[in-house]
Short mmCIF file of C-alpha atoms and ligand atoms in Angstrom, two decimals:
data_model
loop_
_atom_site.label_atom_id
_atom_site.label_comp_id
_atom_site.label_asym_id
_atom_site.label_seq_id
_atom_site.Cartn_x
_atom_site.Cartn_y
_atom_site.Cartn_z
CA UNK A 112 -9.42 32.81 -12.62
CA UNK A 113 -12.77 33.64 -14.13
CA UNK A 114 -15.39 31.45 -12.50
CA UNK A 115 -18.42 30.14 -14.50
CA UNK A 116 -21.95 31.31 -14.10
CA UNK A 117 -22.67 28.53 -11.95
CA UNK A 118 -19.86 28.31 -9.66
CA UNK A 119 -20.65 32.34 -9.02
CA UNK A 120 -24.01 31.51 -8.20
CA UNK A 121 -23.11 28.64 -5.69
CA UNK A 122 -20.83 31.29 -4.31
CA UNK A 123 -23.58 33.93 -3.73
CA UNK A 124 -25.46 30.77 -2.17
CA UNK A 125 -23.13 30.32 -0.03
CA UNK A 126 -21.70 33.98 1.52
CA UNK A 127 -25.53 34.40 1.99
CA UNK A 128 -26.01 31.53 3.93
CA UNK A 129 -22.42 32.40 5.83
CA UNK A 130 -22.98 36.12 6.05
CA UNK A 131 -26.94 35.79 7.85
CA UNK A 132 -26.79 32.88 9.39
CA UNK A 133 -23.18 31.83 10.70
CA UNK A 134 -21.46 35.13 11.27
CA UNK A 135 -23.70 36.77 13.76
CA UNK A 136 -22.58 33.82 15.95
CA UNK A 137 -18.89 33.54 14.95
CA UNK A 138 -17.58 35.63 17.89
CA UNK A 139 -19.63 33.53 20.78
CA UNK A 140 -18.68 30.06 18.91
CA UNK A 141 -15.24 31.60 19.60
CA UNK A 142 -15.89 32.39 22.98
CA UNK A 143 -17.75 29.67 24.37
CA UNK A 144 -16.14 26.94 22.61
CA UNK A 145 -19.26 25.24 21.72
CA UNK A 146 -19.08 22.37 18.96
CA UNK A 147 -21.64 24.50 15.80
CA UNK A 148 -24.45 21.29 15.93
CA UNK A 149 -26.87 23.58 14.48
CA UNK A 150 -24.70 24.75 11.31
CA UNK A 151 -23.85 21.05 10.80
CA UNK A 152 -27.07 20.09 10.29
CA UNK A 153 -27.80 23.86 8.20
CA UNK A 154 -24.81 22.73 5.74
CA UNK A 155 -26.02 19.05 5.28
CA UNK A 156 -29.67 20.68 4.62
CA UNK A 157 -27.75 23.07 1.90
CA UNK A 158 -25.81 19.99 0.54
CA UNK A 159 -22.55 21.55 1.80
CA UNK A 160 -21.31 18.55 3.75
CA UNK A 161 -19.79 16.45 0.83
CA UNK A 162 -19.85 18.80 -2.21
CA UNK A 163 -17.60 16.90 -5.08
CA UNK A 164 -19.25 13.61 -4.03
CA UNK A 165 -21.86 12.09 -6.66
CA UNK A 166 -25.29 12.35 -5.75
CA UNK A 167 -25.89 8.82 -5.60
CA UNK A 168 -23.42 8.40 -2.36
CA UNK A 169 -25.21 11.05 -0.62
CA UNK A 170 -23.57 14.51 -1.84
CA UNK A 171 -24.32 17.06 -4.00
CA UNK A 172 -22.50 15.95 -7.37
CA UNK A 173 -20.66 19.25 -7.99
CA UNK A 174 -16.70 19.47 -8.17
CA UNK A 175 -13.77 20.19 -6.09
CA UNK A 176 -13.61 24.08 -6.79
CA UNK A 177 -17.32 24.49 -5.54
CA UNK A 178 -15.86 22.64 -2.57
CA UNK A 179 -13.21 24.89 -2.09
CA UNK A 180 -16.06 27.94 -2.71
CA UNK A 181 -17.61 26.88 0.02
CA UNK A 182 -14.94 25.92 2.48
CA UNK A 183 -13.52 29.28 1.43
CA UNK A 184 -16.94 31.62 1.96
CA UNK A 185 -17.46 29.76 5.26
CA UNK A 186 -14.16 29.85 6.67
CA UNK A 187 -14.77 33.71 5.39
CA UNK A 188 -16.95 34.68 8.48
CA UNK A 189 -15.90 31.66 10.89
CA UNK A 190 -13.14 29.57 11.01
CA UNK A 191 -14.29 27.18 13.29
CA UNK A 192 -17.20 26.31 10.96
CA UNK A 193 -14.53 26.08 7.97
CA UNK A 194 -12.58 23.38 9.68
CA UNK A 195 -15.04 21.33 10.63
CA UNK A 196 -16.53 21.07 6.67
CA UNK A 197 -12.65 20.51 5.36
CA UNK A 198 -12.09 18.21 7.97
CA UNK A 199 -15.65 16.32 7.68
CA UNK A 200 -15.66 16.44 3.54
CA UNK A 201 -12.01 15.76 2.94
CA UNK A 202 -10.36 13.74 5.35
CA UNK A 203 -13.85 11.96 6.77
CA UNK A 204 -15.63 11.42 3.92
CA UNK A 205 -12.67 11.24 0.50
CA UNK A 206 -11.11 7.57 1.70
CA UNK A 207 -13.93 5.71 1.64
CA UNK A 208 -15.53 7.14 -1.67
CA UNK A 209 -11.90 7.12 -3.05
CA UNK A 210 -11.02 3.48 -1.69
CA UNK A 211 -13.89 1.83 0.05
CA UNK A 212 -15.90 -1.19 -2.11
CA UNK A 213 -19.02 -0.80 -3.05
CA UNK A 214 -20.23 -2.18 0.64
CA UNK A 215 -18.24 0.20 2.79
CA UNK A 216 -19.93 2.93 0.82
CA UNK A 217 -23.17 2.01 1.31
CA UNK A 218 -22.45 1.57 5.10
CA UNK A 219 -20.60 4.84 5.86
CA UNK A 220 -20.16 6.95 2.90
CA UNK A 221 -23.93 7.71 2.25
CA UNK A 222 -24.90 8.89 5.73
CA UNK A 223 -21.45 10.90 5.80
CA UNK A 224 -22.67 12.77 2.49
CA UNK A 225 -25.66 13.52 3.87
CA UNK A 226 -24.49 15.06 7.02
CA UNK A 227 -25.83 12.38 9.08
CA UNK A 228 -22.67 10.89 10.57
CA UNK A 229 -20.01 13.23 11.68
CA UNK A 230 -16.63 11.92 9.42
CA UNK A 231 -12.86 12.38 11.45
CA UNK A 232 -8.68 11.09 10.12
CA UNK A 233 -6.61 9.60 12.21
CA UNK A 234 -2.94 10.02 11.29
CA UNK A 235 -1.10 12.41 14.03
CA UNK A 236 0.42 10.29 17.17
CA UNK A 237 2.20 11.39 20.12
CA UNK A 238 5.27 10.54 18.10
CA UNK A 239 4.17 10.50 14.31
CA UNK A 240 3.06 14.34 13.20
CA UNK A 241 4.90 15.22 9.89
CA UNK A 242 7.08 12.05 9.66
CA UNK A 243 3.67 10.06 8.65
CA UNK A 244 4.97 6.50 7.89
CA UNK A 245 6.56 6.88 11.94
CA UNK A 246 3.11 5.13 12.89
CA UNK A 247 3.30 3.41 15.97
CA UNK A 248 -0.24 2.24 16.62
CA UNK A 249 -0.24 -1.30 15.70
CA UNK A 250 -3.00 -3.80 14.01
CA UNK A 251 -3.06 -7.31 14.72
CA UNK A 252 -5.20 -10.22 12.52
CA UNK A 253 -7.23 -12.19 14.51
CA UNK A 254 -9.12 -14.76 12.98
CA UNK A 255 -12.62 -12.40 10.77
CA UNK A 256 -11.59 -9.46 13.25
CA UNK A 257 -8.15 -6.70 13.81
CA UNK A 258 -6.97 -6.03 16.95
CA UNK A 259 -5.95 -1.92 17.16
CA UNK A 260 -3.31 -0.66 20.15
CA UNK A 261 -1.99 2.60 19.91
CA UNK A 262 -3.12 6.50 20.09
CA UNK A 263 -3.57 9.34 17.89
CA UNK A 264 -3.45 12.67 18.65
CA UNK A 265 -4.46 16.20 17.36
CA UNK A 266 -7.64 14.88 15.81
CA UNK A 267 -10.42 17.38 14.10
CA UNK A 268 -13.55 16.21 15.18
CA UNK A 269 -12.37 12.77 16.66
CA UNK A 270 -14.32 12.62 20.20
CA UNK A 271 -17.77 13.94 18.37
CA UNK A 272 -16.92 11.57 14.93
CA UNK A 273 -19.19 8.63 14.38
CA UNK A 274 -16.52 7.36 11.66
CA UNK A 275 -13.08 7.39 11.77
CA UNK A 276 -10.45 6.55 9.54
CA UNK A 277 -6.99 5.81 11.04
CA UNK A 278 -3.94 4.17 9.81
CA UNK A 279 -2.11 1.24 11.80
CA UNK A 280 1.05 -0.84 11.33
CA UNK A 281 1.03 -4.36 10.79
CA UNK A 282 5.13 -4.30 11.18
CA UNK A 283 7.11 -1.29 11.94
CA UNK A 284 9.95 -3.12 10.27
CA UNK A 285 7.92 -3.21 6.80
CA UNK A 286 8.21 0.90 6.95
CA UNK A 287 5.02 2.59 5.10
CA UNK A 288 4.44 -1.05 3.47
CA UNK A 289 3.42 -2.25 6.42
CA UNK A 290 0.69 0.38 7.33
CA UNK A 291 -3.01 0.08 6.25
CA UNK A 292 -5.96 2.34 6.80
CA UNK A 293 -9.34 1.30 8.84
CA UNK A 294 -12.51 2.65 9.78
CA UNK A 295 -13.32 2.58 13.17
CA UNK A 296 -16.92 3.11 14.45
CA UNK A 297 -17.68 5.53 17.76
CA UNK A 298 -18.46 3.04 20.33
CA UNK A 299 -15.80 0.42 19.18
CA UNK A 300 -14.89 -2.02 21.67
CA UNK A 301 -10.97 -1.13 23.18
CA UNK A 302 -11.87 2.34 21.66
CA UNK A 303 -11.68 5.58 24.18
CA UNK A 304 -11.12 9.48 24.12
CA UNK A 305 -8.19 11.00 25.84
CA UNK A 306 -8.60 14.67 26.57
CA UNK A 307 -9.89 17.48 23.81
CA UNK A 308 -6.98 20.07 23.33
CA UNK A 309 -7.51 24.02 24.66
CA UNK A 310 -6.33 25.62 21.29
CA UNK A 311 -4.96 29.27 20.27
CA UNK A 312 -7.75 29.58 17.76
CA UNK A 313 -10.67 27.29 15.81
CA UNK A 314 -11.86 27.16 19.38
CA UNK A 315 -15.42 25.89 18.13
CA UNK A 316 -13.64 22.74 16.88
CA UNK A 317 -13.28 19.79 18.55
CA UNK A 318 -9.50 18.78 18.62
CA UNK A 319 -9.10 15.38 20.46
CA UNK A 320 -6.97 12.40 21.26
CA UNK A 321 -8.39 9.32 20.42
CA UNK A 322 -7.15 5.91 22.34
CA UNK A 323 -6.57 1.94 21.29
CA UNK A 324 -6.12 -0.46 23.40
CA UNK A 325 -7.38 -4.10 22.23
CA UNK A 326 -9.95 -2.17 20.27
CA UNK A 327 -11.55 -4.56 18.24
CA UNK A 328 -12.74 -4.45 14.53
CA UNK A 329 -14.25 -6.13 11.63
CA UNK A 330 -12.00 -7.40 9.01
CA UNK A 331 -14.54 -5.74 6.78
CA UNK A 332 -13.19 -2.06 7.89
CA UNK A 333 -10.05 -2.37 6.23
CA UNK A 334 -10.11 0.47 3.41
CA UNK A 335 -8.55 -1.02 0.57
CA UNK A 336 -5.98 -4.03 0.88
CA UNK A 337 -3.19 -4.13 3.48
CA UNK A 338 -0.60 -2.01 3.07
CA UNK A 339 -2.43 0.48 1.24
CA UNK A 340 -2.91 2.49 3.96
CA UNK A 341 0.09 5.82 3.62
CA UNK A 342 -0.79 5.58 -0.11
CA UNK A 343 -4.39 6.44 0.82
CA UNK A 344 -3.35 8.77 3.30
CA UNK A 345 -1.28 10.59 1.33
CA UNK A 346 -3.60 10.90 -1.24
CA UNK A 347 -6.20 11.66 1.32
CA UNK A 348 -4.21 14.62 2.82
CA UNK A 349 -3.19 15.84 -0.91
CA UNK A 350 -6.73 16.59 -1.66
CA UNK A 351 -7.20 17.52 2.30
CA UNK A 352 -4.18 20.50 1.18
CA UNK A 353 -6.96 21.91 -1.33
CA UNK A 354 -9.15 22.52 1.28
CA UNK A 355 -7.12 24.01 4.13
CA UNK A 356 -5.94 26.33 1.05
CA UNK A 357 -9.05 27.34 0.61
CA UNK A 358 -10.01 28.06 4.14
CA UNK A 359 -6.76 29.79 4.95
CA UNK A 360 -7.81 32.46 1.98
CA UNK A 361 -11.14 32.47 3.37
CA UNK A 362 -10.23 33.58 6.88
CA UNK A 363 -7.44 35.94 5.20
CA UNK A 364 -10.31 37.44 2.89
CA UNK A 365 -12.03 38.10 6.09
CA UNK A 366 -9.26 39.46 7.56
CA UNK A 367 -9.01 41.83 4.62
CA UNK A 368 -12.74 42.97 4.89
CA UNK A 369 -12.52 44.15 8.28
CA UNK A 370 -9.56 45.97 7.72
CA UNK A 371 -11.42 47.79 4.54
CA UNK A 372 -14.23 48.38 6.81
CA UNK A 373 -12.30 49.53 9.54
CA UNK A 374 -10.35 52.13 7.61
CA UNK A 375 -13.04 53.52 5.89
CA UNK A 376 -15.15 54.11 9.40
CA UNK A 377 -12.65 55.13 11.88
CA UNK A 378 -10.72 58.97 11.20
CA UNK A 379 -7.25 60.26 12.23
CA UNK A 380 -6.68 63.78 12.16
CA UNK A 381 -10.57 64.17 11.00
CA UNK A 382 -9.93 61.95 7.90
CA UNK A 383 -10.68 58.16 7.62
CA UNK A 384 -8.33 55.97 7.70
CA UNK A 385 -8.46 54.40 4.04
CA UNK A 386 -6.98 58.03 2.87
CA UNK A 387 -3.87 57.63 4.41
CA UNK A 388 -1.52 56.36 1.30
CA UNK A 389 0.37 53.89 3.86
CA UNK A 390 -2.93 52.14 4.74
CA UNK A 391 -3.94 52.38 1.21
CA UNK A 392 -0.18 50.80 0.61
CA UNK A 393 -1.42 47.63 3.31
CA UNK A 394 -4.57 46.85 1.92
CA UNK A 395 -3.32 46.90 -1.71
CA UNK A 396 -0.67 44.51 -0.54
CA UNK A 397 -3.13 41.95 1.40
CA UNK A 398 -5.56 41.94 -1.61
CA UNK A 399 -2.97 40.91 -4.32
CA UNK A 400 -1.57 38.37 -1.80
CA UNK A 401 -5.12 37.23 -1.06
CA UNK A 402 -5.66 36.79 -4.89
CA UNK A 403 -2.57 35.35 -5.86
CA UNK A 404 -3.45 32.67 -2.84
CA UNK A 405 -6.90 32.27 -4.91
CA UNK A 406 -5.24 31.65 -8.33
CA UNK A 407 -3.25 28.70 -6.86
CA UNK A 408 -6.53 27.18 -4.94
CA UNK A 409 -9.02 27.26 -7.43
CA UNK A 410 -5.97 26.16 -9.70
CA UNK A 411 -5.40 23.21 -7.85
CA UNK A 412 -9.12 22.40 -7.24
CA UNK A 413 -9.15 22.69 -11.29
CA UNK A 414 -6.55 20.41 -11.80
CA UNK A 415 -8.12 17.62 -9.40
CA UNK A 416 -11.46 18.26 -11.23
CA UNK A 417 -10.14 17.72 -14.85
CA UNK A 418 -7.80 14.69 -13.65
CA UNK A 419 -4.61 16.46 -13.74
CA UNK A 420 -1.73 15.70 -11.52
CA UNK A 421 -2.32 18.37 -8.68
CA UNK A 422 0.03 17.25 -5.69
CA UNK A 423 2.73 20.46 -6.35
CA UNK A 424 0.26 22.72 -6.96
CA UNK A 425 -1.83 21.35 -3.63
CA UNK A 426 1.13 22.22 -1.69
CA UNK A 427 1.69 25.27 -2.87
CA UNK A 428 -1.68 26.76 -2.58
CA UNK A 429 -1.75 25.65 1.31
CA UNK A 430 1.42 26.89 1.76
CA UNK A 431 0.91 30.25 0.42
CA UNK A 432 -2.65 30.62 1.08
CA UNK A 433 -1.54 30.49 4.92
CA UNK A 434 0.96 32.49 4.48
CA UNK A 435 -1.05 35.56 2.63
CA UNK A 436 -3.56 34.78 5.21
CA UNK A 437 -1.41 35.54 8.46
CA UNK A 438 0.42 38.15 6.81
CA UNK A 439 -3.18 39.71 5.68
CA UNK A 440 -4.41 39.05 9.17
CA UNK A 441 -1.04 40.31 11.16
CA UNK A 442 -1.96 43.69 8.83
CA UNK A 443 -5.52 43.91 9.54
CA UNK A 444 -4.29 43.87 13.19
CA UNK A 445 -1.88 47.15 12.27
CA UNK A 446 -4.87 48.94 10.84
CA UNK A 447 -7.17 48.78 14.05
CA UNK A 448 -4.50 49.83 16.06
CA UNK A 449 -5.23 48.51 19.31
CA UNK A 450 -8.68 47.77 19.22
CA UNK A 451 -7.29 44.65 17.09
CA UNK A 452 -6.19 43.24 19.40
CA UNK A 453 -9.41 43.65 21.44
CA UNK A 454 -12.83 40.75 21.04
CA UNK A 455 -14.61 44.46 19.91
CA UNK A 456 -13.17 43.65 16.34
CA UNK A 457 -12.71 39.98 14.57
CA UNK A 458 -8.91 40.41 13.43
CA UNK A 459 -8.05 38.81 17.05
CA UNK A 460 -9.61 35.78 16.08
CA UNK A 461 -8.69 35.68 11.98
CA UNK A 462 -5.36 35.75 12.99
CA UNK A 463 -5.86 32.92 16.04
CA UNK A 464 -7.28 30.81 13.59
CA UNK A 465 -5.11 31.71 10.59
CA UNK A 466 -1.99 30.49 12.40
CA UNK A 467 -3.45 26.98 12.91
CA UNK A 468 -3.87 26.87 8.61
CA UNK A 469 0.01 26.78 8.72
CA UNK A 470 0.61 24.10 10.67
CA UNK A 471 -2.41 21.44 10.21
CA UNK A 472 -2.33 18.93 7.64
CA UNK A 473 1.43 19.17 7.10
CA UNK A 474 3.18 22.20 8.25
CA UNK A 475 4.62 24.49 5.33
CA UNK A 476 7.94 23.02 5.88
CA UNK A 477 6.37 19.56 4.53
CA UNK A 478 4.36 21.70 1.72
CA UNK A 479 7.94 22.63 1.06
CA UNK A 480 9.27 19.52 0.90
CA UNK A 481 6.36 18.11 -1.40
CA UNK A 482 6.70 20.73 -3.51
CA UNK A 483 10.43 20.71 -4.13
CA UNK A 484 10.08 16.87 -4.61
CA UNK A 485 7.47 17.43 -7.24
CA UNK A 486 9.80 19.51 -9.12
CA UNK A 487 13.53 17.89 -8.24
CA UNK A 488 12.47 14.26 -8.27
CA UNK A 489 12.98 12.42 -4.53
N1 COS B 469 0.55 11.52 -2.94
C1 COS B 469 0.52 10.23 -3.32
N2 COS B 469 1.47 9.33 -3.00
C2 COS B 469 2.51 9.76 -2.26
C3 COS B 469 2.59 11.10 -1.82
C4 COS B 469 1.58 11.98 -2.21
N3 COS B 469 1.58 13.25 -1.83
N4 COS B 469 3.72 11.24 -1.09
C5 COS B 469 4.32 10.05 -1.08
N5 COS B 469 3.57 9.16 -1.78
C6 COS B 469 3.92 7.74 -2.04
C7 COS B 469 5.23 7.67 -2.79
O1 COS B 469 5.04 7.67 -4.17
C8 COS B 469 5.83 6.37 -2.29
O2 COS B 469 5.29 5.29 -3.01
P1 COS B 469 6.23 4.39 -4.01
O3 COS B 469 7.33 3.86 -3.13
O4 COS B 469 5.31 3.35 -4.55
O5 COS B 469 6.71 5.35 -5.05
C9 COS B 469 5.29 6.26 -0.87
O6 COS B 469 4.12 7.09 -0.79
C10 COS B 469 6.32 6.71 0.15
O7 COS B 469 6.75 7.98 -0.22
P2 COS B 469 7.98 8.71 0.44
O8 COS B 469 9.11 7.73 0.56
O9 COS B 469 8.18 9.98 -0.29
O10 COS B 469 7.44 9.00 1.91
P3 COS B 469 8.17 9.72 3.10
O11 COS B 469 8.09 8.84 4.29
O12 COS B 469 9.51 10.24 2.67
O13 COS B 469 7.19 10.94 3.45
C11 COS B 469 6.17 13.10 3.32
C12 COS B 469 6.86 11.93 2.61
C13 COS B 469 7.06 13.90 4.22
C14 COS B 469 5.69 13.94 2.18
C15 COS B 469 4.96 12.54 4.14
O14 COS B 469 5.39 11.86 5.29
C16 COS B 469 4.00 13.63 4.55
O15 COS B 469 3.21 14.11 3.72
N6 COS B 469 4.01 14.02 5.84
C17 COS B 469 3.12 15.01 6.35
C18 COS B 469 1.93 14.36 6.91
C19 COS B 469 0.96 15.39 7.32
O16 COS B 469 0.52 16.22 6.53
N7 COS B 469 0.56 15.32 8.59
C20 COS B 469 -0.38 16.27 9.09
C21 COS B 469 -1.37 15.64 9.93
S1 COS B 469 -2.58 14.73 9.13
S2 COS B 469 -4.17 15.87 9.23
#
């Protein structure tokens, strides 16, 4: 797809500001573990931190496909960084601009925007992953407040998140009728952390388990009306697909440049690498799968932007795009030899962090399953 003069230039924006300023740090952010405070407040500065939303709420008033540019060049150099903004921009900040009234954007959607509140989902539960309407955390109505009990687990962001938006059941019986979506505020009362997860990869996000017990809220955080709440999730986490597409290709294209560098800087029998017609035959193979996994992102992001119907083709750029990626990053591996699978060369982390694009925000089984409902009817 053949990008317009503008989007290329918010590109070059972008891998600049990724390339000098977040990759000489990628490998320690991987090592230490350390939450990236400083490139939060860098991408709010640059406007990256809610890209498609309008100006007037806070963000930068562009489209979904500079979004996924961006989630994409970061997630390029670091994906740590990368799923922090598509957690933050899609699953923080897209309910309330896409459901909250005009008051709950005001409140929470304009300092989100702006980078100045840190944005987190709450679906996942002990016992409620890919099955989404399985919710067991419960909401009760108590007079102008809701009473919350329940956990969530496997939450981007959640312990450092000054919003969250989490769904609850009024009635298990009612099914995903019964389940509604509210914002809950860091420092809620009933509201507590459980422990943050050691991962394979993303180590520099924050993956955390948040806990309800009589937490109390405002009536006035319920995100739409009740039993809204899957309909906004769902919605939530098809736009939320975009975005993990797009940072699965990133890490995969940064798989894919290391592995170009690599071969053309390290020899075997006196001649580098990227002469030898079977690493030629590898590399040729990761690119196309790296720009078919493109095609189907910036496709999607397209769709969304012109008002299409984009839920298949959201699926199936996530699913593919993680797929290319660990393929391109299992091959990038292959070319380094062993030093791949040493911290002297990135393709030990790409490949960390690629596998975690696979399974967050619905595993590819459930892309699957979307995408075969899209096209066979339920
Ligand atoms: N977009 C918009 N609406 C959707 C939707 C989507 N992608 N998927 C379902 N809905 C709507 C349906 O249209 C239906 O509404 P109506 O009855 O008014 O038609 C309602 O939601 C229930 O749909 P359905 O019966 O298909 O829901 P299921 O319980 O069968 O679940 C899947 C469908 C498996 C697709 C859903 O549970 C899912 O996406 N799970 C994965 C969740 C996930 O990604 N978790 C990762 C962690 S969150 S970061």
């Amino acid at each position: 797809m053949i990008l317009s003069d503008a989007h290329r230039q918010f590109q070059t924006k972008v891998r600049d500001f990724a390339e000098k300023e977040i990759a000489p740090c990628a490998r320690d952010l991987d090592r230490t573990g350390e939450f990236p405070w400083n490139f939060v407040k860098r991408m709010a500065e640059l406007k990256l931190t809610a890209v498609y939303v309008p100006e007037k709420y806070g963000g930068a008033g562009l489209d979904t496909l500079y979004y996924s540019i961006a989630v994409e060049e970061i997630g390029r150099v670091c994906g740590s960084t990368g799923i922090f903004l598509a957690a933050h921009s899609s699953l923080g900040v897209f309910p309330i601009f896409y459901a909250g009234n005009e008051e709950q954007k005001q409140k929470w959607l304009i300092p989100l925007a702006k980078g100045e509140k840190i944005g987190s989902f709450g679906l996942t539960e002990p016992e409620a992953g890919s099955d989404a309407a399985a919710t067991k955390t419960t909401v009760k109505s108590d007079g102008d407040k809701y009473i919350l009990n329940g956990a969530k687990r496997f939450i981007t962001s959640g312990s450092i998140a000054d919003v969250i938006i989490i769904t609850a059941t009024h009635d298990p019986a009612k099914g995903y009728h019964g389940i509604s979506a509210f914002v809950v505020e860091k420092g809620a009362p009933g509201f507590s952390y459980g422990k943050d997860e050691e991962k394979l990869g993303l180590h520099g996000s924050i993956t955390s388990e948040l806990i309800f017990e009589d937490c109390v809220i405002p009536k006035e955080n319920l995100l739409g009306q009740e039993g809204d709440g899957f309909k906004i999730f769902m919605e939530t986490l098809d736009g939320g697909r975009i975005s993990i597409g797009a940072l699965a290709l990133g890490i995969g294209q940064g798989a894919l440049d290391a592995a170009v560098s690599f071969s053309k800087t390290h020899k075997k029998s006196g001649k580098p690498l990227s002469k030898s017609q079977s690493i030629q035959s590898m590399i040729a193979e990761m690119a196309t799968d790296i720009e078919a996994a493109r095609l189907l992102v910036y496709q999607a992001a397209a769709l969304k932007d012109a008002g299409l119907p984009f839920v298949k083709e959201a699926a199936m750029a996530k699913y593919y795009a993680s797929t290319a990626g660990m393929k391109a990053a299992n091959m990038a591996i292959d070319i380094h030899g062993l030093l791949g699978i040493t911290d002297t060369y990135p393709v030990e982390r790409f490949i960390r962090d690629e596998k975690l694009m696979e399974i967050g925000e619905g595993t590819s089984e459930i892309q699957k399953i979307v995408i075969a409902r899209q096209i066979l009817g339920k």
